[in-house]
């Protein structure tokens, strides 16, 4: 019985192995229709898509990201965009389906390009997006959106000291900008923007913004902020020193304590002045003006015939 079943079992294993290899083997043209997008390396399934799968798009925070989906002849099929993170349906055909008004779809007919536009990009928008054609079975193309958040940094921070009458020069570095920012505004404390103030010049390019103030005065003290478009601002604290003043004097403990203690000292002197002193110290000196003996006595009413203190 075993001898009869053994050849049959070997034949079944051989058929299973051949079937698995045939399933994993790609078609002759290297294309396959798929609902997951895996295995789509060249132009889409049998002409369904005309671009490479798993493309990557980089966008800055606050800008508009555009994801492309070039299709071939899709007949009566519909094209939809889906956010893979939560499988949220964004667009169907040429209509936006999402309640998030930042998402829009634009169809460029000459290129057969179904573009997904995302305005005012945020960090949370990063991830994978799916362009799906409602064929049988449905075929998908995947795009990954990478969001870059620009940052600003002022060199020489967090504090800087400068002497009165000299020139102040602050350099604000602009990092992770794909394109130059639309603007870089400079502020001083709670004051308005100072880019166009007198004696102030601002020079900005794609990598940095430089603020220069001529003839610095005490009124220029305070915190300065560099605020580029679509980035968190950076700040620095500026101290204007007099001619003989040093940075250490600003942070000296004696300077900080002397003024608060002065009212207490005056109050103490006033209390001592008003207090009724119950004893006096009498120092008796010899002819050579040297102290010979010190006698402490209690204050008593003065009478004409009686000395306040006993004779020495």
mmCIF file of C-alpha atoms in Angstrom:
data_model
loop_
_atom_site.group_PDB
_atom_site.id
_atom_site.type_symbol
_atom_site.label_atom_id
_atom_site.label_comp_id
_atom_site.label_asym_id
_atom_site.label_seq_id
_atom_site.Cartn_x
_atom_site.Cartn_y
_atom_site.Cartn_z
ATOM 1 C CA UNK A 1 0.000 0.000 0.000
ATOM 2 C CA UNK A 2 2.830 2.383 0.933
ATOM 3 C CA UNK A 3 4.625 1.574 -2.309
ATOM 4 C CA UNK A 4 1.522 2.637 -4.269
ATOM 5 C CA UNK A 5 1.020 5.928 -2.405
ATOM 6 C CA UNK A 6 4.651 7.069 -2.461
ATOM 7 C CA UNK A 7 4.839 7.801 -6.245
ATOM 8 C CA UNK A 8 1.521 9.673 -6.053
ATOM 9 C CA UNK A 9 2.758 11.794 -3.158
ATOM 10 C CA UNK A 10 5.984 12.712 -4.992
ATOM 11 C CA UNK A 11 3.958 13.699 -8.077
ATOM 12 C CA UNK A 12 1.757 16.005 -5.998
ATOM 13 C CA UNK A 13 4.783 17.717 -4.418
ATOM 14 C CA UNK A 14 6.339 18.232 -7.843
ATOM 15 C CA UNK A 15 3.161 19.810 -9.221
ATOM 16 C CA UNK A 16 2.915 22.141 -6.206
ATOM 17 C CA UNK A 17 6.528 23.261 -6.646
ATOM 18 C CA UNK A 18 6.068 23.973 -10.351
ATOM 19 C CA UNK A 19 2.835 25.848 -9.700
ATOM 20 C CA UNK A 20 4.529 28.072 -7.087
ATOM 21 C CA UNK A 21 7.365 28.937 -9.431
ATOM 22 C CA UNK A 22 4.915 29.766 -12.197
ATOM 23 C CA UNK A 23 2.979 32.029 -9.857
ATOM 24 C CA UNK A 24 6.076 33.930 -8.723
ATOM 25 C CA UNK A 25 7.538 34.228 -12.231
ATOM 26 C CA UNK A 26 6.772 37.665 -13.784
ATOM 27 C CA UNK A 27 5.192 37.873 -17.233
ATOM 28 C CA UNK A 28 7.395 38.133 -20.276
ATOM 29 C CA UNK A 29 7.061 41.912 -20.442
ATOM 30 C CA UNK A 30 7.851 42.341 -16.735
ATOM 31 C CA UNK A 31 4.441 43.919 -15.997
ATOM 32 C CA UNK A 32 1.572 42.760 -13.855
ATOM 33 C CA UNK A 33 -1.756 44.056 -12.715
ATOM 34 C CA UNK A 34 -1.800 44.269 -8.942
ATOM 35 C CA UNK A 35 -3.945 45.744 -6.211
ATOM 36 C CA UNK A 36 -0.950 46.376 -3.969
ATOM 37 C CA UNK A 37 1.398 47.924 -6.511
ATOM 38 C CA UNK A 38 4.117 45.366 -5.782
ATOM 39 C CA UNK A 39 5.941 44.097 -8.812
ATOM 40 C CA UNK A 40 5.143 47.182 -10.879
ATOM 41 C CA UNK A 41 8.625 48.284 -11.907
ATOM 42 C CA UNK A 42 8.227 49.800 -15.371
ATOM 43 C CA UNK A 43 5.351 51.467 -17.176
ATOM 44 C CA UNK A 44 2.112 50.271 -15.575
ATOM 45 C CA UNK A 45 0.246 47.048 -16.005
ATOM 46 C CA UNK A 46 -0.159 46.372 -19.712
ATOM 47 C CA UNK A 47 -0.110 50.115 -20.388
ATOM 48 C CA UNK A 48 -2.341 51.001 -17.429
ATOM 49 C CA UNK A 49 0.287 53.351 -15.930
ATOM 50 C CA UNK A 50 2.974 55.258 -17.808
ATOM 51 C CA UNK A 51 5.372 55.956 -14.941
ATOM 52 C CA UNK A 52 7.481 54.072 -12.452
ATOM 53 C CA UNK A 53 5.820 52.740 -9.330
ATOM 54 C CA UNK A 54 6.860 53.733 -5.785
ATOM 55 C CA UNK A 55 7.968 57.235 -6.725
ATOM 56 C CA UNK A 56 9.003 59.743 -4.052
ATOM 57 C CA UNK A 57 8.049 63.406 -3.801
ATOM 58 C CA UNK A 58 9.630 65.931 -1.390
ATOM 59 C CA UNK A 59 7.684 68.981 -0.176
ATOM 60 C CA UNK A 60 8.328 71.684 2.406
ATOM 61 C CA UNK A 61 5.930 72.544 5.202
ATOM 62 C CA UNK A 62 3.471 75.221 4.063
ATOM 63 C CA UNK A 63 3.945 74.641 0.335
ATOM 64 C CA UNK A 64 1.825 72.715 -2.199
ATOM 65 C CA UNK A 65 2.734 69.093 -2.970
ATOM 66 C CA UNK A 66 1.829 67.537 -6.319
ATOM 67 C CA UNK A 67 1.661 63.753 -6.797
ATOM 68 C CA UNK A 68 1.475 62.474 -10.390
ATOM 69 C CA UNK A 69 -0.384 59.506 -11.844
ATOM 70 C CA UNK A 70 0.202 59.080 -15.602
ATOM 71 C CA UNK A 71 -2.237 56.571 -17.067
ATOM 72 C CA UNK A 72 -2.626 54.895 -20.430
ATOM 73 C CA UNK A 73 -5.906 53.882 -22.019
ATOM 74 C CA UNK A 74 -8.170 53.156 -19.062
ATOM 75 C CA UNK A 75 -11.416 53.069 -21.036
ATOM 76 C CA UNK A 76 -14.412 53.655 -18.805
ATOM 77 C CA UNK A 77 -12.482 53.024 -15.606
ATOM 78 C CA UNK A 78 -12.288 55.657 -12.863
ATOM 79 C CA UNK A 79 -9.125 57.001 -11.224
ATOM 80 C CA UNK A 80 -9.130 57.547 -7.469
ATOM 81 C CA UNK A 81 -6.563 58.767 -4.947
ATOM 82 C CA UNK A 82 -6.375 57.062 -1.537
ATOM 83 C CA UNK A 83 -4.304 57.927 1.541
ATOM 84 C CA UNK A 84 -2.786 54.605 2.597
ATOM 85 C CA UNK A 85 -2.270 55.564 6.239
ATOM 86 C CA UNK A 86 -5.965 55.298 7.040
ATOM 87 C CA UNK A 87 -7.335 54.196 3.609
ATOM 88 C CA UNK A 88 -9.135 57.518 3.343
ATOM 89 C CA UNK A 89 -10.660 58.151 -0.095
ATOM 90 C CA UNK A 90 -9.454 61.557 -1.277
ATOM 91 C CA UNK A 91 -10.676 61.933 -4.872
ATOM 92 C CA UNK A 92 -12.855 60.072 -7.388
ATOM 93 C CA UNK A 93 -12.478 61.025 -11.027
ATOM 94 C CA UNK A 94 -12.184 64.798 -11.230
ATOM 95 C CA UNK A 95 -13.996 65.412 -7.943
ATOM 96 C CA UNK A 96 -12.563 65.768 -4.430
ATOM 97 C CA UNK A 97 -14.170 63.335 -2.021
ATOM 98 C CA UNK A 98 -12.376 64.298 1.196
ATOM 99 C CA UNK A 99 -13.722 66.827 3.684
ATOM 100 C CA UNK A 100 -10.175 68.208 3.897
ATOM 101 C CA UNK A 101 -10.319 71.100 1.426
ATOM 102 C CA UNK A 102 -6.552 71.081 1.007
ATOM 103 C CA UNK A 103 -6.856 68.072 -1.346
ATOM 104 C CA UNK A 104 -7.679 68.727 -5.005
ATOM 105 C CA UNK A 105 -7.420 66.696 -8.194
ATOM 106 C CA UNK A 106 -6.371 68.079 -11.585
ATOM 107 C CA UNK A 107 -6.483 66.138 -14.807
ATOM 108 C CA UNK A 108 -3.938 67.181 -17.457
ATOM 109 C CA UNK A 109 -5.462 65.689 -20.607
ATOM 110 C CA UNK A 110 -2.459 65.924 -22.934
ATOM 111 C CA UNK A 111 -0.354 63.942 -20.455
ATOM 112 C CA UNK A 112 -3.132 61.721 -19.084
ATOM 113 C CA UNK A 113 -1.874 62.862 -15.693
ATOM 114 C CA UNK A 114 -4.235 62.620 -12.717
ATOM 115 C CA UNK A 115 -2.531 64.978 -10.287
ATOM 116 C CA UNK A 116 -3.246 65.065 -6.568
ATOM 117 C CA UNK A 117 -2.608 68.558 -5.171
ATOM 118 C CA UNK A 118 -2.151 69.032 -1.434
ATOM 119 C CA UNK A 119 -1.993 72.657 -0.282
ATOM 120 C CA UNK A 120 -0.352 73.943 2.904
ATOM 121 C CA UNK A 121 1.521 70.712 3.561
ATOM 122 C CA UNK A 122 2.010 69.713 7.197
ATOM 123 C CA UNK A 123 4.385 67.188 8.766
ATOM 124 C CA UNK A 124 1.467 64.815 9.453
ATOM 125 C CA UNK A 125 0.789 64.584 5.682
ATOM 126 C CA UNK A 126 3.913 62.520 5.080
ATOM 127 C CA UNK A 127 3.372 58.931 3.968
ATOM 128 C CA UNK A 128 2.178 56.763 1.103
ATOM 129 C CA UNK A 129 -0.589 57.671 -1.366
ATOM 130 C CA UNK A 130 -2.291 55.347 -3.857
ATOM 131 C CA UNK A 131 -3.550 56.135 -7.352
ATOM 132 C CA UNK A 132 -6.066 53.404 -8.175
ATOM 133 C CA UNK A 133 -7.730 52.544 -11.503
ATOM 134 C CA UNK A 134 -11.051 50.747 -11.156
ATOM 135 C CA UNK A 135 -10.167 47.996 -13.622
ATOM 136 C CA UNK A 136 -10.860 44.285 -13.024
ATOM 137 C CA UNK A 137 -8.949 43.617 -10.881
ATOM 138 C CA UNK A 138 -8.205 47.141 -9.630
ATOM 139 C CA UNK A 139 -4.686 48.355 -10.398
ATOM 140 C CA UNK A 140 -2.726 50.760 -8.202
ATOM 141 C CA UNK A 141 0.283 53.015 -8.389
ATOM 142 C CA UNK A 142 1.996 54.211 -5.197
ATOM 143 C CA UNK A 143 3.729 57.503 -4.376
ATOM 144 C CA UNK A 144 5.493 58.454 -1.146
ATOM 145 C CA UNK A 145 5.329 62.026 0.124
ATOM 146 C CA UNK A 146 8.288 63.174 2.229
ATOM 147 C CA UNK A 147 7.709 66.381 4.199
ATOM 148 C CA UNK A 148 10.666 68.577 5.163
ATOM 149 C CA UNK A 149 10.311 71.167 7.930
ATOM 150 C CA UNK A 150 12.647 74.159 7.468
ATOM 151 C CA UNK A 151 14.428 75.610 10.509
ATOM 152 C CA UNK A 152 16.192 78.863 11.384
ATOM 153 C CA UNK A 153 19.280 79.405 13.566
ATOM 154 C CA UNK A 154 20.979 82.658 14.609
ATOM 155 C CA UNK A 155 24.729 82.303 14.987
ATOM 156 C CA UNK A 156 26.323 83.364 18.287
ATOM 157 C CA UNK A 157 23.276 82.719 20.483
ATOM 158 C CA UNK A 158 21.634 82.561 22.900
ATOM 159 C CA UNK A 159 23.168 85.908 24.094
ATOM 160 C CA UNK A 160 25.475 88.455 22.545
ATOM 161 C CA UNK A 161 27.221 91.544 23.968
ATOM 162 C CA UNK A 162 28.077 94.643 21.976
ATOM 163 C CA UNK A 163 29.422 98.068 22.896
ATOM 164 C CA UNK A 164 27.423 101.213 22.388
ATOM 165 C CA UNK A 165 28.217 103.004 19.129
ATOM 166 C CA UNK A 166 29.474 99.905 17.292
ATOM 167 C CA UNK A 167 27.740 97.920 14.530
ATOM 168 C CA UNK A 168 25.560 94.877 15.221
ATOM 169 C CA UNK A 169 25.576 92.045 12.661
ATOM 170 C CA UNK A 170 23.293 89.002 13.101
ATOM 171 C CA UNK A 171 23.375 85.991 10.754
ATOM 172 C CA UNK A 172 20.301 83.758 10.543
ATOM 173 C CA UNK A 173 20.930 80.400 8.837
ATOM 174 C CA UNK A 174 18.065 78.927 6.788
ATOM 175 C CA UNK A 175 18.134 75.113 6.817
ATOM 176 C CA UNK A 176 16.194 72.480 4.827
ATOM 177 C CA UNK A 177 14.784 74.928 2.284
ATOM 178 C CA UNK A 178 14.238 73.415 -1.155
ATOM 179 C CA UNK A 179 13.642 76.909 -2.565
ATOM 180 C CA UNK A 180 14.405 80.354 -1.058
ATOM 181 C CA UNK A 181 11.751 81.488 1.445
ATOM 182 C CA UNK A 182 9.224 84.046 0.312
ATOM 183 C CA UNK A 183 10.293 86.362 3.151
ATOM 184 C CA UNK A 184 12.459 86.632 6.280
ATOM 185 C CA UNK A 185 11.190 89.143 8.854
ATOM 186 C CA UNK A 186 13.295 90.463 11.752
ATOM 187 C CA UNK A 187 11.736 91.613 15.042
ATOM 188 C CA UNK A 188 13.112 93.277 18.188
ATOM 189 C CA UNK A 189 11.204 92.195 21.306
ATOM 190 C CA UNK A 190 7.584 93.312 21.229
ATOM 191 C CA UNK A 191 8.307 95.954 18.620
ATOM 192 C CA UNK A 192 7.105 95.831 15.029
ATOM 193 C CA UNK A 193 9.118 94.389 12.182
ATOM 194 C CA UNK A 194 12.423 96.258 11.843
ATOM 195 C CA UNK A 195 13.468 95.240 8.311
ATOM 196 C CA UNK A 196 12.818 98.750 6.990
ATOM 197 C CA UNK A 197 13.863 100.838 9.998
ATOM 198 C CA UNK A 198 16.520 103.508 9.650
ATOM 199 C CA UNK A 199 20.105 102.340 10.187
ATOM 200 C CA UNK A 200 18.896 98.750 9.589
ATOM 201 C CA UNK A 201 19.803 96.695 6.516
ATOM 202 C CA UNK A 202 18.683 93.125 5.756
ATOM 203 C CA UNK A 203 20.246 90.918 3.071
ATOM 204 C CA UNK A 204 18.652 87.526 2.337
ATOM 205 C CA UNK A 205 19.485 84.660 -0.014
ATOM 206 C CA UNK A 206 18.607 80.949 -0.173
ATOM 207 C CA UNK A 207 20.865 79.987 2.750
ATOM 208 C CA UNK A 208 20.872 82.893 5.226
ATOM 209 C CA UNK A 209 19.568 86.327 6.198
ATOM 210 C CA UNK A 210 21.911 88.994 7.596
ATOM 211 C CA UNK A 211 20.703 91.869 9.800
ATOM 212 C CA UNK A 212 23.010 94.879 10.288
ATOM 213 C CA UNK A 213 22.409 97.849 12.630
ATOM 214 C CA UNK A 214 24.778 100.824 12.554
ATOM 215 C CA UNK A 215 25.656 102.905 15.636
ATOM 216 C CA UNK A 216 24.005 100.699 18.265
ATOM 217 C CA UNK A 217 22.389 102.517 21.217
ATOM 218 C CA UNK A 218 20.881 101.383 24.524
ATOM 219 C CA UNK A 219 17.456 101.460 22.876
ATOM 220 C CA UNK A 220 18.620 98.554 20.700
ATOM 221 C CA UNK A 221 18.790 96.239 23.732
ATOM 222 C CA UNK A 222 16.473 93.255 23.741
ATOM 223 C CA UNK A 223 15.599 89.984 22.048
ATOM 224 C CA UNK A 224 15.886 89.802 18.266
ATOM 225 C CA UNK A 225 13.920 87.192 16.286
ATOM 226 C CA UNK A 226 14.504 85.869 12.769
ATOM 227 C CA UNK A 227 11.170 84.713 11.325
ATOM 228 C CA UNK A 228 11.389 83.023 7.884
ATOM 229 C CA UNK A 229 8.378 81.841 5.902
ATOM 230 C CA UNK A 230 7.144 78.322 6.789
ATOM 231 C CA UNK A 231 9.646 77.862 9.625
ATOM 232 C CA UNK A 232 9.839 78.291 13.376
ATOM 233 C CA UNK A 233 11.552 81.587 14.326
ATOM 234 C CA UNK A 234 14.954 81.760 16.006
ATOM 235 C CA UNK A 235 15.949 84.407 18.568
ATOM 236 C CA UNK A 236 18.960 85.901 20.357
ATOM 237 C CA UNK A 237 19.289 88.276 23.327
ATOM 238 C CA UNK A 238 21.386 91.406 22.704
ATOM 239 C CA UNK A 239 23.044 93.386 25.543
ATOM 240 C CA UNK A 240 24.406 96.861 24.742
ATOM 241 C CA UNK A 241 27.324 97.781 27.050
ATOM 242 C CA UNK A 242 28.706 101.143 28.037
ATOM 243 C CA UNK A 243 32.354 102.030 27.442
ATOM 244 C CA UNK A 244 33.819 100.623 30.683
ATOM 245 C CA UNK A 245 31.153 98.004 31.341
ATOM 246 C CA UNK A 246 31.893 94.297 31.000
ATOM 247 C CA UNK A 247 29.559 91.348 30.365
ATOM 248 C CA UNK A 248 30.427 89.947 33.808
ATOM 249 C CA UNK A 249 29.065 93.081 35.475
ATOM 250 C CA UNK A 250 25.620 92.432 34.027
ATOM 251 C CA UNK A 251 25.447 89.018 35.663
ATOM 252 C CA UNK A 252 27.321 89.992 38.883
ATOM 253 C CA UNK A 253 25.471 88.821 42.056
ATOM 254 C CA UNK A 254 26.506 91.992 43.897
ATOM 255 C CA UNK A 255 24.784 94.128 41.286
ATOM 256 C CA UNK A 256 21.595 92.151 41.550
ATOM 257 C CA UNK A 257 21.518 92.124 45.395
ATOM 258 C CA UNK A 258 22.649 95.657 46.296
ATOM 259 C CA UNK A 259 19.592 97.528 45.126
ATOM 260 C CA UNK A 260 16.985 95.195 46.697
ATOM 261 C CA UNK A 261 18.839 95.298 50.034
ATOM 262 C CA UNK A 262 19.103 99.100 50.196
ATOM 263 C CA UNK A 263 15.489 99.705 51.411
ATOM 264 C CA UNK A 264 15.920 97.069 54.106
ATOM 265 C CA UNK A 265 19.102 98.708 55.293
ATOM 266 C CA UNK A 266 17.448 102.134 55.533
ATOM 267 C CA UNK A 267 14.528 100.628 57.455
ATOM 268 C CA UNK A 268 16.876 99.008 59.929
ATOM 269 C CA UNK A 269 18.683 102.304 60.563
ATOM 270 C CA UNK A 270 15.365 104.052 61.144
ATOM 271 C CA UNK A 271 14.260 101.444 63.681
ATOM 272 C CA UNK A 272 17.511 101.771 65.564
ATOM 273 C CA UNK A 273 17.081 105.542 65.594
ATOM 274 C CA UNK A 274 13.593 105.353 67.075
ATOM 275 C CA UNK A 275 14.327 102.597 69.567
ATOM 276 C CA UNK A 276 14.736 103.463 73.235
ATOM 277 C CA UNK A 277 18.306 102.537 74.061
ATOM 278 C CA UNK A 278 18.384 101.207 77.623
ATOM 279 C CA UNK A 279 22.103 101.270 78.087
ATOM 280 C CA UNK A 280 25.018 103.449 77.223
ATOM 281 C CA UNK A 281 28.622 102.646 76.923
ATOM 282 C CA UNK A 282 30.873 105.064 78.653
ATOM 283 C CA UNK A 283 34.503 104.950 77.924
ATOM 284 C CA UNK A 284 36.835 106.637 80.414
ATOM 285 C CA UNK A 285 40.081 107.637 78.927
ATOM 286 C CA UNK A 286 43.381 108.460 80.552
ATOM 287 C CA UNK A 287 45.290 111.664 79.832
ATOM 288 C CA UNK A 288 46.988 109.998 76.904
ATOM 289 C CA UNK A 289 43.604 109.377 75.227
ATOM 290 C CA UNK A 290 43.821 105.635 75.635
ATOM 291 C CA UNK A 291 40.855 103.619 76.751
ATOM 292 C CA UNK A 292 41.366 102.558 80.352
ATOM 293 C CA UNK A 293 38.104 100.989 81.367
ATOM 294 C CA UNK A 294 34.627 100.556 79.925
ATOM 295 C CA UNK A 295 31.648 100.763 82.205
ATOM 296 C CA UNK A 296 28.095 99.935 81.207
ATOM 297 C CA UNK A 297 25.368 101.535 83.243
ATOM 298 C CA UNK A 298 21.602 101.711 83.196
ATOM 299 C CA UNK A 299 19.966 104.954 82.233
ATOM 300 C CA UNK A 300 18.171 106.572 85.195
ATOM 301 C CA UNK A 301 16.360 109.858 85.711
ATOM 302 C CA UNK A 302 18.847 112.669 86.114
ATOM 303 C CA UNK A 303 18.775 114.544 89.424
ATOM 304 C CA UNK A 304 20.729 117.678 90.154
ATOM 305 C CA UNK A 305 22.623 116.156 93.058
ATOM 306 C CA UNK A 306 23.168 112.627 91.757
ATOM 307 C CA UNK A 307 25.441 111.508 88.978
ATOM 308 C CA UNK A 308 24.019 109.230 86.317
ATOM 309 C CA UNK A 309 26.956 106.844 86.563
ATOM 310 C CA UNK A 310 29.028 106.071 89.702
ATOM 311 C CA UNK A 311 32.353 107.755 89.905
ATOM 312 C CA UNK A 312 35.295 105.831 88.570
#
